[in-house]
PDB file of C-alpha atoms in Angstrom:
ATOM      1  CA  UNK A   1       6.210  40.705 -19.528  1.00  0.00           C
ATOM      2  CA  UNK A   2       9.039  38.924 -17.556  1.00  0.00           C
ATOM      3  CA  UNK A   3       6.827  39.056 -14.742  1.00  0.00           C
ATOM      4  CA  UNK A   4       3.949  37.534 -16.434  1.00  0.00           C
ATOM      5  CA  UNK A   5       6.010  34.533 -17.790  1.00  0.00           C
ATOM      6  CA  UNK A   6       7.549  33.772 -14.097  1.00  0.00           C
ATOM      7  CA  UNK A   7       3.726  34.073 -12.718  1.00  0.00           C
ATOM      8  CA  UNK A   8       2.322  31.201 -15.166  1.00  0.00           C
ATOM      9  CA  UNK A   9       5.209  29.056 -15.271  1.00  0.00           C
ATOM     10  CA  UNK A  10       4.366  29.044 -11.576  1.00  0.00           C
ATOM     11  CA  UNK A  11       1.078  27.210 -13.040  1.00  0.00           C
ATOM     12  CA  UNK A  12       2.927  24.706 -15.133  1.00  0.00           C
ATOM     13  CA  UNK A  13       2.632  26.615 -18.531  1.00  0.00           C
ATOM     14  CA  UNK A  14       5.528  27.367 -20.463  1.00  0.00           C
ATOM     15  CA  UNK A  15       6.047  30.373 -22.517  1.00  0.00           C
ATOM     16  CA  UNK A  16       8.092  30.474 -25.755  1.00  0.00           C
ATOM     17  CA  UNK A  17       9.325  33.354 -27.770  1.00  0.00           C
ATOM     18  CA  UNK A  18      10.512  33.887 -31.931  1.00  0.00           C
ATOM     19  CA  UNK A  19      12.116  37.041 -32.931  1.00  0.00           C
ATOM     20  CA  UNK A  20      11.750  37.358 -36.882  1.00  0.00           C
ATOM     21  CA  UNK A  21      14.194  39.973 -38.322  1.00  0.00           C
ATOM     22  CA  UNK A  22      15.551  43.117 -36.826  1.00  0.00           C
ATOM     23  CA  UNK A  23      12.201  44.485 -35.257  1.00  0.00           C
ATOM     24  CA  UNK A  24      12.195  43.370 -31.943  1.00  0.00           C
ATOM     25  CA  UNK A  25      14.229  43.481 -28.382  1.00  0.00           C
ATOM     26  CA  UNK A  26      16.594  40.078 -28.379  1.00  0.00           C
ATOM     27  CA  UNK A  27      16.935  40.249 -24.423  1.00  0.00           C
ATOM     28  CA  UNK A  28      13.494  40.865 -24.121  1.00  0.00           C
ATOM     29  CA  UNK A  29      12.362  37.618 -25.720  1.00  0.00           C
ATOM     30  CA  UNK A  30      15.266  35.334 -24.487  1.00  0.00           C
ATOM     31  CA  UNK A  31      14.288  36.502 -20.964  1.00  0.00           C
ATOM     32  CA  UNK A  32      10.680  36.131 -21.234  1.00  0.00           C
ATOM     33  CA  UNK A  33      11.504  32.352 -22.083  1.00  0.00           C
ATOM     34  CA  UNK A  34      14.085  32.330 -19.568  1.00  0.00           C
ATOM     35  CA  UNK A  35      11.635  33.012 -16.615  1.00  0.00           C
ATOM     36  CA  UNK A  36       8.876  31.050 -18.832  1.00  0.00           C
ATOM     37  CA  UNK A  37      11.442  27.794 -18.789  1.00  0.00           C
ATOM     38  CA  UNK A  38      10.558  27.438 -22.175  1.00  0.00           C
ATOM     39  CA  UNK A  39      12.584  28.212 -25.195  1.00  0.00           C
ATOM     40  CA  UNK A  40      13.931  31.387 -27.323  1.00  0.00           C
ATOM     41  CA  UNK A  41      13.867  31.265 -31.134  1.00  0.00           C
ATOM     42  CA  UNK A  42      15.395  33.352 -33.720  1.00  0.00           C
ATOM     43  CA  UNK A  43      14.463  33.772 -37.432  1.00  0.00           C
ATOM     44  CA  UNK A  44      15.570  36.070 -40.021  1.00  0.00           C
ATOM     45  CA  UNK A  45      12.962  35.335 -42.311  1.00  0.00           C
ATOM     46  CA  UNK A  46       9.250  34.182 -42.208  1.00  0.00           C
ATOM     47  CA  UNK A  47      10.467  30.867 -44.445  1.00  0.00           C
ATOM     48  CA  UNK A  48      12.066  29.616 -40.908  1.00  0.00           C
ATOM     49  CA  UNK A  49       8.906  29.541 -39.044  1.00  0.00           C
ATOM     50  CA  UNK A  50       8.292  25.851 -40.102  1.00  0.00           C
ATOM     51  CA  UNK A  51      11.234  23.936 -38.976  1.00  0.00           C
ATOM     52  CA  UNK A  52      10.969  26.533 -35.410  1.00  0.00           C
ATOM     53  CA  UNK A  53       7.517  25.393 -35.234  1.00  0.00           C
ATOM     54  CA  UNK A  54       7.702  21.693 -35.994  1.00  0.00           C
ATOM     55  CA  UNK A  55      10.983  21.662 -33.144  1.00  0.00           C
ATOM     56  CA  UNK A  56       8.487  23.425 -30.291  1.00  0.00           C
ATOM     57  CA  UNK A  57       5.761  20.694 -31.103  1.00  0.00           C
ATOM     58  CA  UNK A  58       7.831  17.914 -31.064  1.00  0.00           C
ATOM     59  CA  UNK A  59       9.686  18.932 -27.930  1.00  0.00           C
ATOM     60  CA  UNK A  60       5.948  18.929 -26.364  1.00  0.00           C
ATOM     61  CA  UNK A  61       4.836  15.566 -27.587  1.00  0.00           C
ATOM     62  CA  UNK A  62       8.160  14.365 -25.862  1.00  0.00           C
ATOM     63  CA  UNK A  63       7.687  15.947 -22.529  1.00  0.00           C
ATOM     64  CA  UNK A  64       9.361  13.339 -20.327  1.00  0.00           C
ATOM     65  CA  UNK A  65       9.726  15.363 -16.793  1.00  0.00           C
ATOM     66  CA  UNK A  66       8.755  18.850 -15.449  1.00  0.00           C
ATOM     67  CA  UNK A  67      10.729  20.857 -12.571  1.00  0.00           C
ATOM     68  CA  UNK A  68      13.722  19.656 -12.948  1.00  0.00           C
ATOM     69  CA  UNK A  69      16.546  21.000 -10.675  1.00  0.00           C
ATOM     70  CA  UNK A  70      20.013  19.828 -10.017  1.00  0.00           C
ATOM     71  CA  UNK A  71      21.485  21.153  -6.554  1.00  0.00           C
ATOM     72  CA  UNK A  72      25.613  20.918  -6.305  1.00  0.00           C
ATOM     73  CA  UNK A  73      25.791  20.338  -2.298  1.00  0.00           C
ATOM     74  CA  UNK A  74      30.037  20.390  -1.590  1.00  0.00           C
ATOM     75  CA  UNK A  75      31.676  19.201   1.471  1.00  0.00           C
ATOM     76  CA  UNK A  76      32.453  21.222   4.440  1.00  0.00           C
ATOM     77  CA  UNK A  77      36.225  21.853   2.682  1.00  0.00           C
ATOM     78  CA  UNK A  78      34.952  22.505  -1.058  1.00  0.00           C
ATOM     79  CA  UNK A  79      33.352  25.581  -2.773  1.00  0.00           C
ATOM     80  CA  UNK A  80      31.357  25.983  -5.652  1.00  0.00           C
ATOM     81  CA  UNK A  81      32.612  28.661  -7.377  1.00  0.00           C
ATOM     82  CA  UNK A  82      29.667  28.684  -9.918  1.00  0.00           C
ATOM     83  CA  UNK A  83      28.275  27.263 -12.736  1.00  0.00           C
ATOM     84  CA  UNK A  84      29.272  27.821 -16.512  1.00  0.00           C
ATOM     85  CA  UNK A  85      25.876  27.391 -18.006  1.00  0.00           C
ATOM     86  CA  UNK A  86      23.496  30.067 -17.960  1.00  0.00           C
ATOM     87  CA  UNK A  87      20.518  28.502 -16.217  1.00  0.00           C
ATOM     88  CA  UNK A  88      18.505  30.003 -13.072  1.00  0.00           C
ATOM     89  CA  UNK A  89      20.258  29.475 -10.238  1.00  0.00           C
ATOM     90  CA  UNK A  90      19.624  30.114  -6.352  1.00  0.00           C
ATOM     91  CA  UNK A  91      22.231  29.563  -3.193  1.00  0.00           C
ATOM     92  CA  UNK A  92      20.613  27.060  -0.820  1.00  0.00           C
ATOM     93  CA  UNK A  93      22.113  25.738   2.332  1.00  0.00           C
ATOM     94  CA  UNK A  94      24.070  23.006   1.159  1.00  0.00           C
ATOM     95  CA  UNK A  95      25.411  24.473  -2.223  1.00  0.00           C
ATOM     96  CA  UNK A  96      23.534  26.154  -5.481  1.00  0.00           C
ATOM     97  CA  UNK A  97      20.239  25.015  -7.011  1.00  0.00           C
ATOM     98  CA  UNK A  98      20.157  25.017 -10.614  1.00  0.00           C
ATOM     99  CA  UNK A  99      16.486  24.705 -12.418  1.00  0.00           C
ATOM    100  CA  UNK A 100      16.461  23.298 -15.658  1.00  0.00           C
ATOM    101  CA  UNK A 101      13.289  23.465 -16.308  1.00  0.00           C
ATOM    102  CA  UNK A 102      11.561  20.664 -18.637  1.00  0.00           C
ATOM    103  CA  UNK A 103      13.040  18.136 -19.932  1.00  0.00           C
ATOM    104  CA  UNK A 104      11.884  16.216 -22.655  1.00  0.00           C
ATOM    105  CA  UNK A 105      12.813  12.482 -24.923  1.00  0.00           C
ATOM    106  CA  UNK A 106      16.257  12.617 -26.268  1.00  0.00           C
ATOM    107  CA  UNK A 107      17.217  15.889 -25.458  1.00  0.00           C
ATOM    108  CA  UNK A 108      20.633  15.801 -23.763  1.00  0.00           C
ATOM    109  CA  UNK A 109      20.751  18.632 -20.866  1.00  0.00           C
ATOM    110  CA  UNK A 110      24.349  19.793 -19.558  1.00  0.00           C
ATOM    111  CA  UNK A 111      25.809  21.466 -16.526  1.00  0.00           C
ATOM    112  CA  UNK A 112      28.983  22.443 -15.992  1.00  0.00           C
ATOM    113  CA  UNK A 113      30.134  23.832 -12.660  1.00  0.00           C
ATOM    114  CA  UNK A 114      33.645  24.266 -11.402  1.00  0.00           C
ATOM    115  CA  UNK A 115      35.309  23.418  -7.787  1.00  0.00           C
ATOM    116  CA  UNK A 116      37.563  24.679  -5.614  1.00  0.00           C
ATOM    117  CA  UNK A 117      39.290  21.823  -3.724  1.00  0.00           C
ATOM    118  CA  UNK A 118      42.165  22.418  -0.807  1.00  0.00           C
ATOM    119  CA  UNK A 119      44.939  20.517  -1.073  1.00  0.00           C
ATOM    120  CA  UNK A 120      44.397  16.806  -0.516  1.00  0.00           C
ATOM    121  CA  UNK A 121      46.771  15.013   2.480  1.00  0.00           C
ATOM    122  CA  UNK A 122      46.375  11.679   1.540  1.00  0.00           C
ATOM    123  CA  UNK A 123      46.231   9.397  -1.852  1.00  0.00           C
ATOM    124  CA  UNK A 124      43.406   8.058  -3.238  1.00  0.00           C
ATOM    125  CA  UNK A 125      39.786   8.832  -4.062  1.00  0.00           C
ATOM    126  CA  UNK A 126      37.696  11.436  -1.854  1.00  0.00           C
ATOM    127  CA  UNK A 127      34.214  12.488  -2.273  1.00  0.00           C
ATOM    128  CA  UNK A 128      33.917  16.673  -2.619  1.00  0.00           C
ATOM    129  CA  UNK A 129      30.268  16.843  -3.137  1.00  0.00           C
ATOM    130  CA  UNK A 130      26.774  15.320  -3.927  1.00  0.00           C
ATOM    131  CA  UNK A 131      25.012  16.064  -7.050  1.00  0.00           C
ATOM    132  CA  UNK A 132      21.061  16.293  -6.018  1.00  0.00           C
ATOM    133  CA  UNK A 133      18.347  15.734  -9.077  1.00  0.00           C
ATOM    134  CA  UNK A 134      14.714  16.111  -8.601  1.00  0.00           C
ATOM    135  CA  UNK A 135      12.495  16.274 -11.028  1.00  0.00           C
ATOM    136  CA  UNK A 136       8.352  14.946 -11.888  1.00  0.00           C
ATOM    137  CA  UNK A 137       8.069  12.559 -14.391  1.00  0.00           C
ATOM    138  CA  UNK A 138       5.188  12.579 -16.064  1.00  0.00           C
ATOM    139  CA  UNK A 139       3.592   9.402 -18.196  1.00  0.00           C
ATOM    140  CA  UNK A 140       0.918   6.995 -16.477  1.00  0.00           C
ATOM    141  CA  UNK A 141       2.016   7.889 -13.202  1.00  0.00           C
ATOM    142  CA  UNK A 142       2.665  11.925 -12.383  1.00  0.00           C
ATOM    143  CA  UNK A 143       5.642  10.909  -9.079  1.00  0.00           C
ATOM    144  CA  UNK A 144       8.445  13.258  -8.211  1.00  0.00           C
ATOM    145  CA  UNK A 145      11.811  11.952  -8.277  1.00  0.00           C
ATOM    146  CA  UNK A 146      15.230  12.185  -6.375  1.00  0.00           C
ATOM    147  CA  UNK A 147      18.256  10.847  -7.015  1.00  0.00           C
ATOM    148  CA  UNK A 148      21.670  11.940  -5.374  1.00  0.00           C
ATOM    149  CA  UNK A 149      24.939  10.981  -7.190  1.00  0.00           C
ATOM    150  CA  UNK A 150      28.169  11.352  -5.730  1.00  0.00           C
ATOM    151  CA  UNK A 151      31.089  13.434  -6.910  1.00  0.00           C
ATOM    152  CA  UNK A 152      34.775  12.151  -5.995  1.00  0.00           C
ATOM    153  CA  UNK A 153      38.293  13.174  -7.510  1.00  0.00           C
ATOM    154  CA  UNK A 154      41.369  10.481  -6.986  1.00  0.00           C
ATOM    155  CA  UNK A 155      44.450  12.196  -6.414  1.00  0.00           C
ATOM    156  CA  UNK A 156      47.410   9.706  -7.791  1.00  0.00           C
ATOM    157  CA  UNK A 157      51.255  10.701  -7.695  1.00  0.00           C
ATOM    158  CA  UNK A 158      52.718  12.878 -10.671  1.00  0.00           C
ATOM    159  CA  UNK A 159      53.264   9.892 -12.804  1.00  0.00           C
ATOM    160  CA  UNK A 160      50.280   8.600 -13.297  1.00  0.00           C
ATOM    161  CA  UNK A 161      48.514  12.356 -13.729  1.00  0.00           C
ATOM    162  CA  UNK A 162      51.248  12.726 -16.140  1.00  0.00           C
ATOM    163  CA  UNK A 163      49.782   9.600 -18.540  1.00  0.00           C
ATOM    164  CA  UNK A 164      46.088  10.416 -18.282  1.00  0.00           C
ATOM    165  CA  UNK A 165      44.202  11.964 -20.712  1.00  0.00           C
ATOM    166  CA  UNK A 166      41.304  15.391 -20.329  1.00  0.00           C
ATOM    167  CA  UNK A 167      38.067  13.774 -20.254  1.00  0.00           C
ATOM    168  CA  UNK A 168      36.898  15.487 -23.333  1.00  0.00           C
ATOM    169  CA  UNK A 169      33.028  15.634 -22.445  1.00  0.00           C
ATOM    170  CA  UNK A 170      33.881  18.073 -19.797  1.00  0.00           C
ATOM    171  CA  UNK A 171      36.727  20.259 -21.904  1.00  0.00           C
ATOM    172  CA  UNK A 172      34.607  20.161 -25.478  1.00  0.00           C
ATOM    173  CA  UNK A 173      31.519  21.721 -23.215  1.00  0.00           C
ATOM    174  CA  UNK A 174      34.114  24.212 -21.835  1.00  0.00           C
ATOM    175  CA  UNK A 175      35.361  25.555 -24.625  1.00  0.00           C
ATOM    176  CA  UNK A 176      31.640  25.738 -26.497  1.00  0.00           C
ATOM    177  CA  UNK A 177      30.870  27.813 -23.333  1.00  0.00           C
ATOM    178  CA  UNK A 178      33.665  29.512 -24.193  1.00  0.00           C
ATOM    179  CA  UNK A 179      32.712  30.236 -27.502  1.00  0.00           C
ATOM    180  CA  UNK A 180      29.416  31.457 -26.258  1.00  0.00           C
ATOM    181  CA  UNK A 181      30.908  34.112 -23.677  1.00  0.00           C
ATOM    182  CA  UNK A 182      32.984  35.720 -26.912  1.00  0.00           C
ATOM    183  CA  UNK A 183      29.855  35.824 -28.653  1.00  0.00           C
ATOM    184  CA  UNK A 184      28.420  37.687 -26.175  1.00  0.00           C
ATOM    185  CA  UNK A 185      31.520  39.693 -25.731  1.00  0.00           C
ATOM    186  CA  UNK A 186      31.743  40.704 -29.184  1.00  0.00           C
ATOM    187  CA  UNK A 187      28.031  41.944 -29.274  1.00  0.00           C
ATOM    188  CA  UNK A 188      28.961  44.534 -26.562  1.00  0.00           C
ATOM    189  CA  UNK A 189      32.117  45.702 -28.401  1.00  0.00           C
ATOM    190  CA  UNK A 190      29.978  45.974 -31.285  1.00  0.00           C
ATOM    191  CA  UNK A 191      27.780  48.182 -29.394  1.00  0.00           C
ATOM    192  CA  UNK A 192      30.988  50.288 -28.124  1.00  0.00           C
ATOM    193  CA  UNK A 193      32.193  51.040 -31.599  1.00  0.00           C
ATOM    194  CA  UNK A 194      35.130  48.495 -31.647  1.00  0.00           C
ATOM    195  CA  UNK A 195      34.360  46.446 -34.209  1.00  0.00           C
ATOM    196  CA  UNK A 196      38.142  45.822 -34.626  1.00  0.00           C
ATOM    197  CA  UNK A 197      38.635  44.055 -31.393  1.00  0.00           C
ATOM    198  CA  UNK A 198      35.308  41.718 -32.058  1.00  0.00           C
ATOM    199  CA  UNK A 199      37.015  40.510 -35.031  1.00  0.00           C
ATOM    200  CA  UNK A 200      40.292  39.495 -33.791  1.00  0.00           C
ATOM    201  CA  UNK A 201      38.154  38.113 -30.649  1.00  0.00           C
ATOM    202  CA  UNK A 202      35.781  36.169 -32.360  1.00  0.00           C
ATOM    203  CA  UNK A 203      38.885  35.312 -35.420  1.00  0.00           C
ATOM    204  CA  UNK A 204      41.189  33.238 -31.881  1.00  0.00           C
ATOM    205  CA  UNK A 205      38.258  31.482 -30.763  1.00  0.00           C
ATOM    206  CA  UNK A 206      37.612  29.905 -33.724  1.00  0.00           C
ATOM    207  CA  UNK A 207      41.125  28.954 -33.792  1.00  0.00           C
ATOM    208  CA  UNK A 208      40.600  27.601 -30.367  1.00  0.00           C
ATOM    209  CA  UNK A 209      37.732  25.680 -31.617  1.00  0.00           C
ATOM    210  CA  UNK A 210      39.328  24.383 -34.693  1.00  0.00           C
ATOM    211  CA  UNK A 211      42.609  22.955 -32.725  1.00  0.00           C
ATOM    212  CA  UNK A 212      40.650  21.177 -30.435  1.00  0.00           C
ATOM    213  CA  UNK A 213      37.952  19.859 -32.938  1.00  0.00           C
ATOM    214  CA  UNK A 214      39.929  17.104 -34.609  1.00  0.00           C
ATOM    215  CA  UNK A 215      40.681  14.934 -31.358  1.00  0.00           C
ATOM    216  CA  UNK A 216      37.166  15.701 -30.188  1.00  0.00           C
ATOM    217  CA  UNK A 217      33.971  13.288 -30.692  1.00  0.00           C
ATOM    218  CA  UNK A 218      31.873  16.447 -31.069  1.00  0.00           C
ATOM    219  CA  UNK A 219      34.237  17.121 -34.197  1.00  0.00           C
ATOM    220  CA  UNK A 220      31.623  18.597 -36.347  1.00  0.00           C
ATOM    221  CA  UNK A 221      29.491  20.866 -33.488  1.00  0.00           C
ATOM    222  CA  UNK A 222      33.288  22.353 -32.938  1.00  0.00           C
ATOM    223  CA  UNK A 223      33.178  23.074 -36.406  1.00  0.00           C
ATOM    224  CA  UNK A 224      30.006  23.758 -36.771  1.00  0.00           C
ATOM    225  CA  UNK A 225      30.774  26.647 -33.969  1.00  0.00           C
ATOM    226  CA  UNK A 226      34.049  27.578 -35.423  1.00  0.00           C
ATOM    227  CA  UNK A 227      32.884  28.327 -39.131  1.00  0.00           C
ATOM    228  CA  UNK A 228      29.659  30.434 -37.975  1.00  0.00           C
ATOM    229  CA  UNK A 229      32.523  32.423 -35.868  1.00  0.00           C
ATOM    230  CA  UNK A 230      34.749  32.932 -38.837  1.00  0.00           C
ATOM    231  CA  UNK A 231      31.700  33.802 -40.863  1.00  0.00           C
ATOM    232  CA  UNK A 232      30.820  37.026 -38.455  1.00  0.00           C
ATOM    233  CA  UNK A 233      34.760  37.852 -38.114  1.00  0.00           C
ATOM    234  CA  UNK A 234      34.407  38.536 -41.792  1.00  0.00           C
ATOM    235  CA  UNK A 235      31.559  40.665 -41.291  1.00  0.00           C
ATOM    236  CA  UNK A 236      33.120  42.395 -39.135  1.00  0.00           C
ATOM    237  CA  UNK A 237      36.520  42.338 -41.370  1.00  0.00           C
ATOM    238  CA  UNK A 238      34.150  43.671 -44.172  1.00  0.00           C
ATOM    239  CA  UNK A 239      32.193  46.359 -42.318  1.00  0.00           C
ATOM    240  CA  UNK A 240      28.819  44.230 -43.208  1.00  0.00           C
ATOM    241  CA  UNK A 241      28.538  43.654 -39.850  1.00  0.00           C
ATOM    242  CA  UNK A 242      24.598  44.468 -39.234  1.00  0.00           C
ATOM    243  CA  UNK A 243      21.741  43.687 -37.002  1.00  0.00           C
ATOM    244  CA  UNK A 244      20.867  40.311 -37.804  1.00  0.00           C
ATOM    245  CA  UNK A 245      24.420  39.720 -37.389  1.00  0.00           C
ATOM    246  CA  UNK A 246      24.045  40.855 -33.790  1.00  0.00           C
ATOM    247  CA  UNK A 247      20.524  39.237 -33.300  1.00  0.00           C
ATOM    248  CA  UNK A 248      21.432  35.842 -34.384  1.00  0.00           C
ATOM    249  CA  UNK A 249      25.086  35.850 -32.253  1.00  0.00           C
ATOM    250  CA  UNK A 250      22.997  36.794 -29.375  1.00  0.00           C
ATOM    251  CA  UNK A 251      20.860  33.831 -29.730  1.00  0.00           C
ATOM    252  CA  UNK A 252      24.127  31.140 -30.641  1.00  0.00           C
ATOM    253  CA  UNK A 253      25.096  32.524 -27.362  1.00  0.00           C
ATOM    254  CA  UNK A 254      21.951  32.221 -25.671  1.00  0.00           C
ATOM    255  CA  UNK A 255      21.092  28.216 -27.180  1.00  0.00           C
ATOM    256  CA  UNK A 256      24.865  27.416 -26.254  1.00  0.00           C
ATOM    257  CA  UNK A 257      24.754  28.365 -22.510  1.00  0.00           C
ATOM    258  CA  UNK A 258      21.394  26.442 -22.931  1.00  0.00           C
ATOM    259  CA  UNK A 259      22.759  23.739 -24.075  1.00  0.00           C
ATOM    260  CA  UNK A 260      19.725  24.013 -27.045  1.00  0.00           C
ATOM    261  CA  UNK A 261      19.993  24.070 -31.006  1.00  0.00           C
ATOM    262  CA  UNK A 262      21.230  26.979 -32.618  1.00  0.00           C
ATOM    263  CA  UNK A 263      19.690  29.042 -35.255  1.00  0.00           C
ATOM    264  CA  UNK A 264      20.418  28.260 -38.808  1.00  0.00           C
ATOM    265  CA  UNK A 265      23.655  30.155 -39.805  1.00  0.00           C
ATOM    266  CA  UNK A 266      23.760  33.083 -42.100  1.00  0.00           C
ATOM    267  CA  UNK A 267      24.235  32.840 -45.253  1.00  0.00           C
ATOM    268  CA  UNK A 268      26.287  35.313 -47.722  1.00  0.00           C
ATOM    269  CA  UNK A 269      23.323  35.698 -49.468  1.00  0.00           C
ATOM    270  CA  UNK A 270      20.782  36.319 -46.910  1.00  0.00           C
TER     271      UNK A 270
END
């Protein structure tokens, strides 16, 4: 089925997958879409079919651009040492391709990837790569597109590092990447038995998410991410931990690394 998704995507159709309840394979579907480059839905219940269907029509009507890619090409003295998001990605040449797939009005696409940069000699700014975007917008004309934007650090003496500030777009994604890799985490301890160590693992990175929420402009996503985190700590506190429990993490994880929606949060009385 995998197979058959990467084969007509090849053709410019999408596929798109739902999982409703506990009968049915969660990596299946999310990989199907995956290799589909469309998107993976989860619903407990038949009553959120509407609002799942309503956000895969809209998303169509604003199809803005297919095929997009993003290729990280570093100079000759920096390495990619990978990229935090979970899209497709392929070593080329110059660096790593990463496809995005569609992309469509409004929706805001990230991609975080980290560096490794030697030890600068000199003061000053110094370009360490080129970030590479192609994509085909669609609309009255069908063109492809590419645009190269350049990536450059400035390396300043220990007193003026010392009085700036994390750029908070870049650390808030980290952590909700974060937060998405002790999902994913907790699911297999789940699977092993240690329901104990999910808990407490799932219990600190909502504290994580919680401390940096307040200074954050994304201060109600962080909470958003931090109280459906506490909410399956106490499931697993509780020993009510269950299958939709571990179907709907896996897809929180899944939309996060994404950067997509998340599925409605549990409720107790669900």
């Amino acid at each position: 089925l995998v197979s058959m998704a990467t084969s007509v995507s090849g053709d410019g159709i999408g596929t798109s997958t739902i999982g409703f309840g506990e009968g049915f394979e969660e990596d299946l579907l999310t990989g199907m879409a995956d290799a589909g480059r469309g998107a993976s839905y989860f619903a407990a219940g038949p009553e959120e079919a509407p609002a799942i269907f309503a956000e895969e029509f809209e998303g169509l009507a604003g199809l803005v651009a297919q095929n997009v890619s993003v290729e990280i090409q570093p100079t000759d003295d920096v390495e990619v040492l990978g990229v935090l998001h979970d899209y497709p990605a392929v070593a080329v040449s110059d660096g790593i391709q990463v496809q995005l797939g569609d992309a469509f009005g409004e929706q805001e696409t990230r991609v975080i990837f980290k560096f490794l940069v030697p030890g600068l000699a000199d003061l000053g700014p110094k370009r360490i790569a080129d970030v590479v975007v192609r994509y085909v917008a669609l609309g009255e004309q069908v063109e492809a597109h590419e645009v190269t934007i350049p990536v450059a650090v400035n390396l300043v003496d220990a007193g003026t590092a010392e009085g700036e500030a994390p750029d908070t777009t870049v650390t808030d994604e980290v952590i909700v990447l974060q937060a998405a890799e002790a999902r994913k985490r907790a699911n297999d301890l789940a699977d092993e038995g240690r329901h104990d160590e999910a808990q407490k693992l799932l219990e600190s990175t909502a504290d994580t998410l919680e401390a940096m929420a307040a200074a954050s402009p994304r201060v109600d996503e962080l909470r958003d991410h931090a109280e459906r985190l506490r909410f399956t700590s106490e499931r697993f506190a509780s020993g009510t931990f269950d299958a939709l429990d571990k179907k709907r993490m896996h897809f929180e994880s899944h939309s996060s690394l994404r950067s997509r929606p998340m599925p409605p949060p549990r409720k107790d009385d669900e």
